XYZ file of C-alpha atoms in Angstrom:
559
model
C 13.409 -38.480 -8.400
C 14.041 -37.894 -4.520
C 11.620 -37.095 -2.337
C 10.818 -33.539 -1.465
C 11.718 -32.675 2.353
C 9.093 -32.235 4.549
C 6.627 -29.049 4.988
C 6.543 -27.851 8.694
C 4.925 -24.612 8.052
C 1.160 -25.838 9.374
C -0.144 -22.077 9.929
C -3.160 -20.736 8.413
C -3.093 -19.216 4.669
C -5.760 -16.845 4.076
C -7.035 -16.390 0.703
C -9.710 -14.418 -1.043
C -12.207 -15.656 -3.947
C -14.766 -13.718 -5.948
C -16.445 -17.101 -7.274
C -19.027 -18.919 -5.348
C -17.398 -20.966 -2.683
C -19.491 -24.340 -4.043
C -16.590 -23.883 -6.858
C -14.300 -25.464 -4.273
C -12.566 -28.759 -5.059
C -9.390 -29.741 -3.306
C -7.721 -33.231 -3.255
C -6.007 -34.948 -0.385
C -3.668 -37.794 -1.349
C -2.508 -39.788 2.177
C -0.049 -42.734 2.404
C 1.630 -44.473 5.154
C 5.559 -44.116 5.094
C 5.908 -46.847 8.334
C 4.186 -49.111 9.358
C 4.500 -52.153 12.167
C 4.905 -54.913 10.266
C 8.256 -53.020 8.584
C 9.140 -52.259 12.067
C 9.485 -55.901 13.283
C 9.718 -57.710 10.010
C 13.543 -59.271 9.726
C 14.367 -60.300 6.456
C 16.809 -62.506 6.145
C 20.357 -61.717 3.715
C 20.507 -63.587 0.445
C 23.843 -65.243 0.190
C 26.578 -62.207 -1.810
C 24.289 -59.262 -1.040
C 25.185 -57.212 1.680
C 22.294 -54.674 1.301
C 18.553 -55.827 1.545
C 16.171 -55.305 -1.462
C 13.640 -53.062 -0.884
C 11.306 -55.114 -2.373
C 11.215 -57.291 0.817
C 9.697 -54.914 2.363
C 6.352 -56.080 0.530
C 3.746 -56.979 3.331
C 2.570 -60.544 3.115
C -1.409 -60.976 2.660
C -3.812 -61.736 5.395
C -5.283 -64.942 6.313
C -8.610 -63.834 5.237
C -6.812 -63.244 1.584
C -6.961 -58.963 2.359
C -3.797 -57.093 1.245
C -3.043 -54.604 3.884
C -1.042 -52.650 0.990
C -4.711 -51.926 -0.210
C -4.811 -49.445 3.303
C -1.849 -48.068 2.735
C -2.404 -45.090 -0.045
C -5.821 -43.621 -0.523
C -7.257 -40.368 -2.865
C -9.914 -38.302 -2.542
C -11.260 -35.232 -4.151
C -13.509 -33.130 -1.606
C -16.350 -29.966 -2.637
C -17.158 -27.545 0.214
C -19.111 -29.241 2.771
C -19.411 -32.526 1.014
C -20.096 -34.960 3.291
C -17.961 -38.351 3.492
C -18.856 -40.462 5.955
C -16.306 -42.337 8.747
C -16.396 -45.616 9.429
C -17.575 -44.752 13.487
C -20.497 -42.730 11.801
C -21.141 -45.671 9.129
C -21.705 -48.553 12.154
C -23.181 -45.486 14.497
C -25.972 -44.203 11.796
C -26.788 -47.580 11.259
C -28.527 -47.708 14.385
C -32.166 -46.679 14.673
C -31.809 -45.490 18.283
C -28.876 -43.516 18.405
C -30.137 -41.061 15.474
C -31.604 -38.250 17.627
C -31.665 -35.114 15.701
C -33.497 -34.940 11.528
C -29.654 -34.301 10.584
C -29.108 -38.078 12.157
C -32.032 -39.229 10.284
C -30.691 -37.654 7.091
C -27.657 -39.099 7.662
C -28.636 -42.727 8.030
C -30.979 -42.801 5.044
C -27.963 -41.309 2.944
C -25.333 -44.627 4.491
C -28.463 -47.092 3.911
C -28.346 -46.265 0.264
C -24.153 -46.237 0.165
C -25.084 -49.756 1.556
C -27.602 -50.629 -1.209
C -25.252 -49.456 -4.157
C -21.482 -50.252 -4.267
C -20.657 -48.784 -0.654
C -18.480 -46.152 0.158
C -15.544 -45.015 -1.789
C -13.629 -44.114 0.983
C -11.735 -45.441 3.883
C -9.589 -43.698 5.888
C -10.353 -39.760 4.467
C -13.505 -38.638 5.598
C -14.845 -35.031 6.213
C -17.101 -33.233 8.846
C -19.284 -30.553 7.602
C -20.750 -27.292 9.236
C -23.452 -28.740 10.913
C -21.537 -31.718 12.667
C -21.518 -32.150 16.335
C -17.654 -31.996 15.820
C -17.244 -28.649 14.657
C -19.317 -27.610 17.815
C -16.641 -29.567 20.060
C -13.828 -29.073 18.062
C -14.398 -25.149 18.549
C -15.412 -25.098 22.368
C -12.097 -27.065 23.129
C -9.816 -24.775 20.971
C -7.002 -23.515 22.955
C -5.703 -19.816 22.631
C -1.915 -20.475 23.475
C 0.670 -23.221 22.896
C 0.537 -23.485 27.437
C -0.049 -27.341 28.234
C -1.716 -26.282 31.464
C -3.724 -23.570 29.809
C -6.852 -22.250 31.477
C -10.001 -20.993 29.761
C -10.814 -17.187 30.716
C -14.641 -16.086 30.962
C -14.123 -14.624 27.316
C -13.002 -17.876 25.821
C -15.835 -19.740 27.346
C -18.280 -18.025 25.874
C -16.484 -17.668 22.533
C -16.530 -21.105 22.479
C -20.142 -21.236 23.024
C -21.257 -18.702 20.001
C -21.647 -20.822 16.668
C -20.239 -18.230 14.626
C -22.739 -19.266 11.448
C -24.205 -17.221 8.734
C -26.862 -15.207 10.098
C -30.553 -15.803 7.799
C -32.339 -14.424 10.272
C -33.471 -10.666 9.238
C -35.298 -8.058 11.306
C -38.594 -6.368 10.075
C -38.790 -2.870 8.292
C -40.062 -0.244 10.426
C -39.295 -2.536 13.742
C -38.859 -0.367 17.276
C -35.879 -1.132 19.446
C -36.736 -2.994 22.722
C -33.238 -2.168 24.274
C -31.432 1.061 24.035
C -28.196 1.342 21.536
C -26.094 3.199 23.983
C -25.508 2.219 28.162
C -24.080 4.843 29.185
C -23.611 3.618 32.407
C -22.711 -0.093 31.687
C -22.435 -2.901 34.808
C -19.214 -5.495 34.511
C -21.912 -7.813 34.165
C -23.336 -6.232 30.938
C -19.582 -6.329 29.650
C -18.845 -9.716 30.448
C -21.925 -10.425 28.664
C -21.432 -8.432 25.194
C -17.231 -8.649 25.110
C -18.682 -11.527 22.749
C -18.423 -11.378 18.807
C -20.393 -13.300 16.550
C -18.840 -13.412 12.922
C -20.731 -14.986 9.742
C -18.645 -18.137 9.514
C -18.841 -21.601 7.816
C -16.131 -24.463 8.776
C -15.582 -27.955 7.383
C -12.824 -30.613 8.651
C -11.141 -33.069 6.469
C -10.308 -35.845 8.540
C -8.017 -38.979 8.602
C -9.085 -42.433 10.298
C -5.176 -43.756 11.215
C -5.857 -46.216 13.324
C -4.017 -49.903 12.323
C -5.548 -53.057 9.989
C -8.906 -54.136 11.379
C -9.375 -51.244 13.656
C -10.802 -48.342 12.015
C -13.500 -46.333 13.393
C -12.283 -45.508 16.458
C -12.311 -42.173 17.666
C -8.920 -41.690 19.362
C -7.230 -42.457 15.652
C -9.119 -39.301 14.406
C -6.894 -36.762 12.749
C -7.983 -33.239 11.304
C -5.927 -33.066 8.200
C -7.285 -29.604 6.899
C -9.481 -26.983 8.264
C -11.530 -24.328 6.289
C -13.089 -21.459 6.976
C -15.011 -19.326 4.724
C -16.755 -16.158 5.376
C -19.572 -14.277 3.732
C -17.170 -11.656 2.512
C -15.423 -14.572 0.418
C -12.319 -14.954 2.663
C -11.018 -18.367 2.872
C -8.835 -19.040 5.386
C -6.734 -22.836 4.972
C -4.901 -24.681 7.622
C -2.043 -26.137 6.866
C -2.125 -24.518 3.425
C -2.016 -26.088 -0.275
C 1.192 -28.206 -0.991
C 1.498 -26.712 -4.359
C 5.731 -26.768 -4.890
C 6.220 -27.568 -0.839
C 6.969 -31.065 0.607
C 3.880 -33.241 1.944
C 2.643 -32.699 5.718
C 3.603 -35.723 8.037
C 1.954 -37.422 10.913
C 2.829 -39.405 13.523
C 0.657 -41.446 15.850
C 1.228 -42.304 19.343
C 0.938 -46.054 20.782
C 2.445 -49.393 21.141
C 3.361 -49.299 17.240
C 3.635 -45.978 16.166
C 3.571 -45.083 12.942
C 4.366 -42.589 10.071
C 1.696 -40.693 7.058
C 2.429 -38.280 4.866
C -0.360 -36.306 2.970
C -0.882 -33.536 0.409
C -3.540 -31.033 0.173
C -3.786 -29.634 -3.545
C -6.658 -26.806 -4.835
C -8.066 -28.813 -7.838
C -10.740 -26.505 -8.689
C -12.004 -26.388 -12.562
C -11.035 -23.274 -13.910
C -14.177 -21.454 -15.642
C -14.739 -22.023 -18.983
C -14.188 -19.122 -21.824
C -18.049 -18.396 -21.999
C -18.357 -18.217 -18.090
C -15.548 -15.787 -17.710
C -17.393 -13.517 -20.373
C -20.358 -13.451 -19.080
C -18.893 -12.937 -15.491
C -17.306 -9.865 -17.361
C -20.222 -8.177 -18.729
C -22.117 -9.068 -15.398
C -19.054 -7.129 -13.423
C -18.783 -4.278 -16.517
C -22.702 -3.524 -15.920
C -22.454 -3.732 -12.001
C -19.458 -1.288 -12.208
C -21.085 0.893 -14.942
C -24.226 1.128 -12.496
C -21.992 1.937 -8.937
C -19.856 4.970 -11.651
C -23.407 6.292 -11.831
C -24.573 6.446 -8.716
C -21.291 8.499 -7.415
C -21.753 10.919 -10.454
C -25.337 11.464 -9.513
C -24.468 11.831 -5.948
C -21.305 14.154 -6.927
C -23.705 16.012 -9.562
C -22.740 17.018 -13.651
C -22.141 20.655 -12.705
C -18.607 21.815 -11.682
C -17.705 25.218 -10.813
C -15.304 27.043 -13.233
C -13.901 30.051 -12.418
C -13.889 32.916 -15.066
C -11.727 33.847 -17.690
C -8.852 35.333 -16.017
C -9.370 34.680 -13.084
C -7.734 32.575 -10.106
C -9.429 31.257 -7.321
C -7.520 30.828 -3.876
C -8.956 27.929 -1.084
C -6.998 28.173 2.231
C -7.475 25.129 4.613
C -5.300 26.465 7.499
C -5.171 25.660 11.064
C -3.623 27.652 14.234
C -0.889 25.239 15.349
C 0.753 26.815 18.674
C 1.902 29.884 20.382
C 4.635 29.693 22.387
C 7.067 32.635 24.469
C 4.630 34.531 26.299
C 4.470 36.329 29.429
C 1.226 35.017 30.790
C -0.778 32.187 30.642
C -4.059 30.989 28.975
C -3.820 32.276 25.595
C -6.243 32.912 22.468
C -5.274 34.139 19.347
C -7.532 36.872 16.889
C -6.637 36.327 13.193
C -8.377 37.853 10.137
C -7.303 37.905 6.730
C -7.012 41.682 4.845
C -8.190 40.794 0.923
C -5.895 43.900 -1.221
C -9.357 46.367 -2.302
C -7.965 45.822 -5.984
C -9.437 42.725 -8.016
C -9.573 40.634 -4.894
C -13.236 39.519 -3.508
C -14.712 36.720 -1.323
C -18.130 34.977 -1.444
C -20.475 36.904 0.202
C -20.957 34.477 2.938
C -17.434 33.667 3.650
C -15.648 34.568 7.262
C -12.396 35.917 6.548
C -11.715 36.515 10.664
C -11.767 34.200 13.695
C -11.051 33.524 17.138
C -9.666 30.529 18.466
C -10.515 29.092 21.793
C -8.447 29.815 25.461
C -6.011 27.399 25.710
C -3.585 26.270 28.789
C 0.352 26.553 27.957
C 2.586 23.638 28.941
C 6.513 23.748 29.854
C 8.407 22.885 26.752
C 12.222 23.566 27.373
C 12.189 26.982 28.065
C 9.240 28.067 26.737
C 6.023 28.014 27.213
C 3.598 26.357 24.355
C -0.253 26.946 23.882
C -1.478 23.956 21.614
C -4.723 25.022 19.735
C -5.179 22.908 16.386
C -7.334 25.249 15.813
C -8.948 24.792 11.584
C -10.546 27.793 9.558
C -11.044 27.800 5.730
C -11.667 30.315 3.245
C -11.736 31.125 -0.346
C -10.766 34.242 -2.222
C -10.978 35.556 -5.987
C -8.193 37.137 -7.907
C -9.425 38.663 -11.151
C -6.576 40.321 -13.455
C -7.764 43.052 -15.464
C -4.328 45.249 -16.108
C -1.957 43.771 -18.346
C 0.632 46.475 -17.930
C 4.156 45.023 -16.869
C 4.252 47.853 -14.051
C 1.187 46.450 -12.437
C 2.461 44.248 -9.695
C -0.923 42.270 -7.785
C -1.097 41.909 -4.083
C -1.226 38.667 -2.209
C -3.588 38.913 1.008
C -2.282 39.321 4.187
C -3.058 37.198 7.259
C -3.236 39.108 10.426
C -3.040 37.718 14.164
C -3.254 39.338 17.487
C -2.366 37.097 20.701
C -4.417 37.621 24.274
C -4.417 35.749 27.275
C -6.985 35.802 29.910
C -6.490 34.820 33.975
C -8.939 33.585 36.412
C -10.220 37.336 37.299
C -11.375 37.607 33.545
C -8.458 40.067 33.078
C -7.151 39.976 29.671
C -3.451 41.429 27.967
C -2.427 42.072 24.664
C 0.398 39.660 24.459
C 1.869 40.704 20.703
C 0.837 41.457 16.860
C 2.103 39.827 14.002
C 1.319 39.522 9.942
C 2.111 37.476 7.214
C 1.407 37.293 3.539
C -0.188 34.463 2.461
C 2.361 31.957 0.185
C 1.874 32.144 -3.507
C 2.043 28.517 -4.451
C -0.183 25.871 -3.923
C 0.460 22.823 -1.396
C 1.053 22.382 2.320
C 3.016 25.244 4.245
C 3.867 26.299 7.861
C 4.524 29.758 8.917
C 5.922 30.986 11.699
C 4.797 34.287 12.579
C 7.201 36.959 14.574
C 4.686 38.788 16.892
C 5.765 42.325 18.623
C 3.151 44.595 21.254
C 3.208 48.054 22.463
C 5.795 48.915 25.068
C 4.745 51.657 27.828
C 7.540 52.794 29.800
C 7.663 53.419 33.349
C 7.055 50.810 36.562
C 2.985 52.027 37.093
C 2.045 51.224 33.533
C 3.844 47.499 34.442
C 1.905 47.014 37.668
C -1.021 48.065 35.697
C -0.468 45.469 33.318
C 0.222 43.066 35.978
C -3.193 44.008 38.801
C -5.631 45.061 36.741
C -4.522 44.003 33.277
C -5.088 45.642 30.456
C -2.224 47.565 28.342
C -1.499 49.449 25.321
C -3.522 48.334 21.944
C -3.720 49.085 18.401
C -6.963 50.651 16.998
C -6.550 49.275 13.544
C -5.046 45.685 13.045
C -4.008 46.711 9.624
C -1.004 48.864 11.188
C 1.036 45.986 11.838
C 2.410 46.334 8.473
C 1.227 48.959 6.005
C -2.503 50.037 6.248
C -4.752 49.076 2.785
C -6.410 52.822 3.579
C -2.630 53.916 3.255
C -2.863 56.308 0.722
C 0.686 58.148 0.654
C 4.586 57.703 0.010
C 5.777 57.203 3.462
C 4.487 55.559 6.698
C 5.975 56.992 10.078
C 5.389 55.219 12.912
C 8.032 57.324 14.883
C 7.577 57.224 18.613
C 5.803 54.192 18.879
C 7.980 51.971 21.432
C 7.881 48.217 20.522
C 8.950 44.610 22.749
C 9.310 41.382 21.079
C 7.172 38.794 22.304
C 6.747 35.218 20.757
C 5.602 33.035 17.894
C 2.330 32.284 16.268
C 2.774 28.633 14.264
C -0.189 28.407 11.004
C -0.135 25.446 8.850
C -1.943 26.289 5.211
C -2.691 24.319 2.465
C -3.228 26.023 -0.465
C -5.341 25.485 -3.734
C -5.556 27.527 -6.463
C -8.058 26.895 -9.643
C -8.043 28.654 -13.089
C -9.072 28.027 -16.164
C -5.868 28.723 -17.600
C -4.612 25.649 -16.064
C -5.985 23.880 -18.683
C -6.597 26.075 -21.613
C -4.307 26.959 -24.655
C -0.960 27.732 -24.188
C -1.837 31.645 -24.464
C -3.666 31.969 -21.730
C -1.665 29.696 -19.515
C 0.957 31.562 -20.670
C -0.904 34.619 -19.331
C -1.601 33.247 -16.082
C 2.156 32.097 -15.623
C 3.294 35.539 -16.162
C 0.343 36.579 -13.202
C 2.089 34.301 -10.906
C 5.942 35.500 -11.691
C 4.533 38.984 -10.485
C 2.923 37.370 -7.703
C 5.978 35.415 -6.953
C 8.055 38.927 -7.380
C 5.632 40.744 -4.967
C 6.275 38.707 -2.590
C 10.057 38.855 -2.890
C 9.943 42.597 -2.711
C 7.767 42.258 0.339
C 10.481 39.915 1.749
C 13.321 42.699 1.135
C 11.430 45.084 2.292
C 11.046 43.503 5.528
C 14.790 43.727 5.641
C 15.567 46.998 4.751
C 12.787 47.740 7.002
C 14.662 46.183 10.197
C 17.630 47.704 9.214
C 16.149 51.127 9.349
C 14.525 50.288 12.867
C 17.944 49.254 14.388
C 19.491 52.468 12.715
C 16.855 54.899 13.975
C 17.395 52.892 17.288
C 21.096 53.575 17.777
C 20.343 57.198 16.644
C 18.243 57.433 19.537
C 20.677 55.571 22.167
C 23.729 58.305 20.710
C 21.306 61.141 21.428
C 20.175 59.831 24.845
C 24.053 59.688 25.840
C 26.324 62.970 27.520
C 28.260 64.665 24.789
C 31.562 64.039 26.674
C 30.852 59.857 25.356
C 30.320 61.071 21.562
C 32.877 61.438 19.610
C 33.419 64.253 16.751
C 32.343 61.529 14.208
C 29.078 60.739 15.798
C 30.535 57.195 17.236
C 30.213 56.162 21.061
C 33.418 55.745 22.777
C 34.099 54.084 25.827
C-alpha cells in the first residue's frame, strides 16, 4: 500500500466536548524517514542487479552492540497533562541544587522512582504540562504575524505576561468595591493598562527530542509536535489537528546532517461504556427537566385568552420618516380613532402620541426627517351581529405633521389617515398628507413671519368623522395643497380563540375577516371615486371661473 502524501494543513482545529477533559487520550506515533548514515552510506552493486535492494539500507549496529534502528520509530499514548519526562529534565531533576521551586522537588522524586523501577518508557516523545516553565516562555515569545523582523507592541508584551489559567480564586459575598466600575474620564495610561484580557485557559505541549544517536537532551533539538488548549467552557482547540484519513505531519531539522520525521497525531479516547452513557442521560434529562421549570415559573401557568368571539389586535408600529415639506424641523401627531361599535382598548392603553423634533437631511430632491420613532397598542374586536349586511370597521390611524423653527414658531405642514391593514405580519404604509390652503400673499407672509396657518378643529375630518351621523359629507369650499409623505412600519398580531377551536367557530371568525378584508376594499374604492369627484368638482370650478366667450355651448373649454 503507498504511502499517503503529506498533510501541510498545520492550523488550529477547534473542537467542543461535553465530557470531562481528563477523558482525553491521544496517540503520537513518530519515525524517522532519513537519516545520516542513509545519506552517506554507498552500497556497493551486486554483480546482474542494476537497482539496489532496499534492504541495504539496514543500519549496521554500534560498537557498544546498540541498534540505532531501536531510535528510529517510537509510540506513545498521552492523557491531558500527563507528564513525560525529557531526557534534559531526567539528567537536570537529578540534581539536588538545581530543583528550586516544590514543582522541581515533585518532579525529581517522581524521575528517582522511574530510576528505581524499569525507567522511563519513553525516549524521544515527551510532554510539558500547564505548570512548566515552558509554557510560560513558549507563550511570552509567541509571535502575532508570519514578519521575520517582527516587533512586539505594548499590547503583546503584556499579553504575553498574563498566564491565562483557570481562575480558583473567588471573591466574598457581600464584599464592597475598592475601585469604581466605570472611569468616565479614563488616562492612556489606565488603557494601556486594562487593553489586557485574561481568559480561563489550560495548555499542554507534546514534544519531540530529534536530536541524532548519543545526543539527546539537548534543547535546540526540541520540537512542539502538538499544542492543546482547553477552556473552562469545554472548547478544545488542537494544533496541527488529528491525522484521522490525512497524510502524517513531517519535520525537518536544520544542521550539518539534516534529517527527515514524520508523525501522526490520532484521538484514541475510550468511548463510554453503555451504562455511562445512560446515566449521563438521565443526569442531562433531570438537569433539562429542572432549567423547563424554572422558565415556566418565570413565564407563569396563566395565559391570557381572549373571549369567545372575539379578536384581539397588538400593533408594534414605529414612525419611519417624513419627507417633502416646506420647512424644517419636523414632528409628527398621530392617534388612532377605535370605530364606537364593538371596538375597545384596555383602560390604560395610549392610543395617541407625539414623536420628537427632528432635523431633515437632503435626500435627492427632497427633504427627509428620520424619526424611528416606536409606539404599541392593543385593541378588542368583539362580533356580536351575525347579519351578512353588517360590515365591521377597521380603526383608523390618524397623523398630523408640524415643524417648529428657532423662534418657537410652529406650521401645520399636512394631514393624512390610514386604515389600519387587516392581516397580521410586518407592513409599511405610506401615508399621502394634504393641509389647508389660504389664498392671498398676506396669509403666506403670515405663514412665513409669524407662523402659524390654517388648522383643523377635529382630526377626525380628514376622512369621515365617527360622530358623522348622516348620508353625505360636504366639505365644499374648503381649499386643499398637497404636501408630503408620512412612512409607518406595523406589525400586526391578532389572537382569537377561534384560531384554534372547532372548525365552526373558525369558520365564523374566517367569515369576520372576509368582511373585514371587504371593508377595507370598499374603503380603497371609495378613495377613488372620491378623487375622481374632487378633480370633477375642480374643473367645474376652473369652467366657471373662465369668460363665457372660452366656453363652449357643450360646457367644454376651447382654446
Amino acid at each position: 500500500m503507498a504511502e499517503a502524501a503529506w498533510s501541510t494543513d498545520t492550523g488550529e482545529a477547534v473542537y467542543r466536548s461535553r465530557d470531562p477533559v481528563r477523558n482525553l487520550r491521544l496517540r503520537v506515533h513518530l519515525q524517522r524517514i532519513t537519516s545520516s548514515n542513509y545519506l552517506h552510506y554507498q552500497p556497493a552493486a551486486q554483480p546482474g542487479k542494476d537497482l539496489i535492494d532496499l534492504a541495504t539500507f539496514r543500519p549496521h549496529p554500534t560498537a557498544s552492540g546498540h541498534r540505532p534502528d531501536e531510535d528510529e520509530e517510537e509510540e506513545a499514548v498521552i492523557g491531558w497533562q500527563e507528564k513525560l519526562f525529557s531526557q534534559f529534565e531526567v539528567d537536570l531533576y537529578q540534581n539536588e541544587a538545581a530543583c528550586q521551586s516544590p514543582l522541581d522537588h515533585q518532579y525529581r522524586q517522581e524521575i528517582l522512582k522511574l530510576e528505581d523501577s524499569d525507567g522511563r518508557k519513553n525516549r524521544r516523545i515527551f510532554t510539558y504540562t500547564d505548570s512548566d516553565r515552558f509554557t510560560n516562555l513558549e507563550e511570552h515569545c509567541q509571535k502575532m504575524t508570519t514578519a521575520a523582523s517582527e516587533m512586539p507592541s505594548f499590547l503583546v508584551e503584556r499579553m504575553a505576561n498574563v498566564r491565562r489559567r483557570r481562575q480558583d480564586r473567588r471573591g466574598m459575598e457581600g464584599g464592597i468595591l475598592k475601585s469604581r466600575i466605570v472611569t468616565w474620564e479614563p488616562s492612556e495610561e489606565f488603557v494601556r493598562n486594562n487593553h489586557v484580557i485574561n481568559t480561563p485557559l489550560q495548555t499542554m505541549y507534546i514534544m519531540a527530542d530529534l536530536g541524532p544517536y548519543g545526543k539527546l537532551g539537548y534543547k535546540k533539538y526540541e520540537h512542539v509536535l502538538c499544542t492543546l488548549k482547553v477552556d473552562s467552557n469545554g472548547v478544545i482547540a488542537v494544533k496541527p489537528d488529528f491525522t484521522g484519513l490525512k497524510g502524517p505531519y513531517r519535520i525537518e531539522t536544520e544542521g550539518e546532517k539534516p534529517e527527515l520525521w514524520k508523525y501522526t497525531i490520532d484521538n484514541v479516547s475510550s468511548l463510554a461504556q453503555p451504562e455511562e452513557e445512560e446515566r449521563e442521560q438521565r443526569l442531562f434529562k433531570d438537569l433539562y427537566g429542572r432549567h423547563k421549570e424554572y422558565l415556566s415559573s418565570l413565564v407563569g401557568t396563566d395565559f391570557e385568552t381572549t373571549v369567545p368571539g372575539a379578536l384581539r389586535l397588538f400593533v408594534n408600529g414605529e414612525v419611519v420618516s417624513a419627507q417633502g415639506y416646506e420647512y424644517d424641523n419636523l414632528y409628527v401627531h398621530f392617534f388612532v380613532e377605535l370605530p364606537t361599535t364593538n371596538w375597545s382598548s384596555p383602560v390604560f392603553q395610549q392610543l395617541s402620541g407625539i414623536t420628537q423634533t427632528c432635523a431633515t437631511k437632503s435626500l435627492g430632491m427632497d427633504k427627509v426627517a428620520y424619526f424611528s420613532y416606536p409606539f404599541t397598542f392593543e385593541a378588542s374586536f368583539l362580533h356580536e351581529d351575525e347579519s351578512a349586511g353588517a360590515l365591521p370597521e377597521w380603526p383608523v390611524l390618524y397623523c398630523e405633521v408640524r415643524s417648529l423653527d428657532f423662534w418657537q414658531r410652529y406650521r401645520v405642514e399636512g394631514y393624512g389617515a390610514v386604515v389600519l391593514p387587516a392581516t397580521p405580519g410586518a407592513h409599511t404604509l405610506r401615508v399621502s398628507t394634504w393641509r389647508p390652503l389660504e389664498l392671498g400673499t398676506v396669509a403666506e407672509l403670515r405663514r412665513f413671519f409669524i407662523g402659524g396657518s390654517l388648522e383643523l378643529e377635529d382630526l377626525s375630518y380628514v376622512r369621515i368623522p365617527g360622530t358623522f351621523k348622516g348620508e353625505r359629507l360636504s366639505r365644499f369650499g374648503l381649499r386643499t395643497e398637497t404636501t408630503g409623505i408620512v412612512t409607518f412600519r406595523l406589525h400586526c398580531l391578532q389572537q382569537s380563540r377561534a384560531f384554534m377551536e372547532s372548525s365552526s367557530l373558525r369558520k365564523r371568525m374566517r367569515s369576520v375577516l372576509d368582511r373585514l378584508e371587504g371593508f377595507s376594499q370598499q374603503s380603497s374604492i371609495h378613495n377613488v371615486l372620491e378623487a375622481f369627484r374632487r378633480a370633477r368638482r375642480r374643473m367645474q370650478e376652473a369652467r366657471e371661473s373662465l369668460p363665457q366667450d372660452l366656453v363652449s355651448p357643450s360646457g367644454a373649454m376651447v382654446r
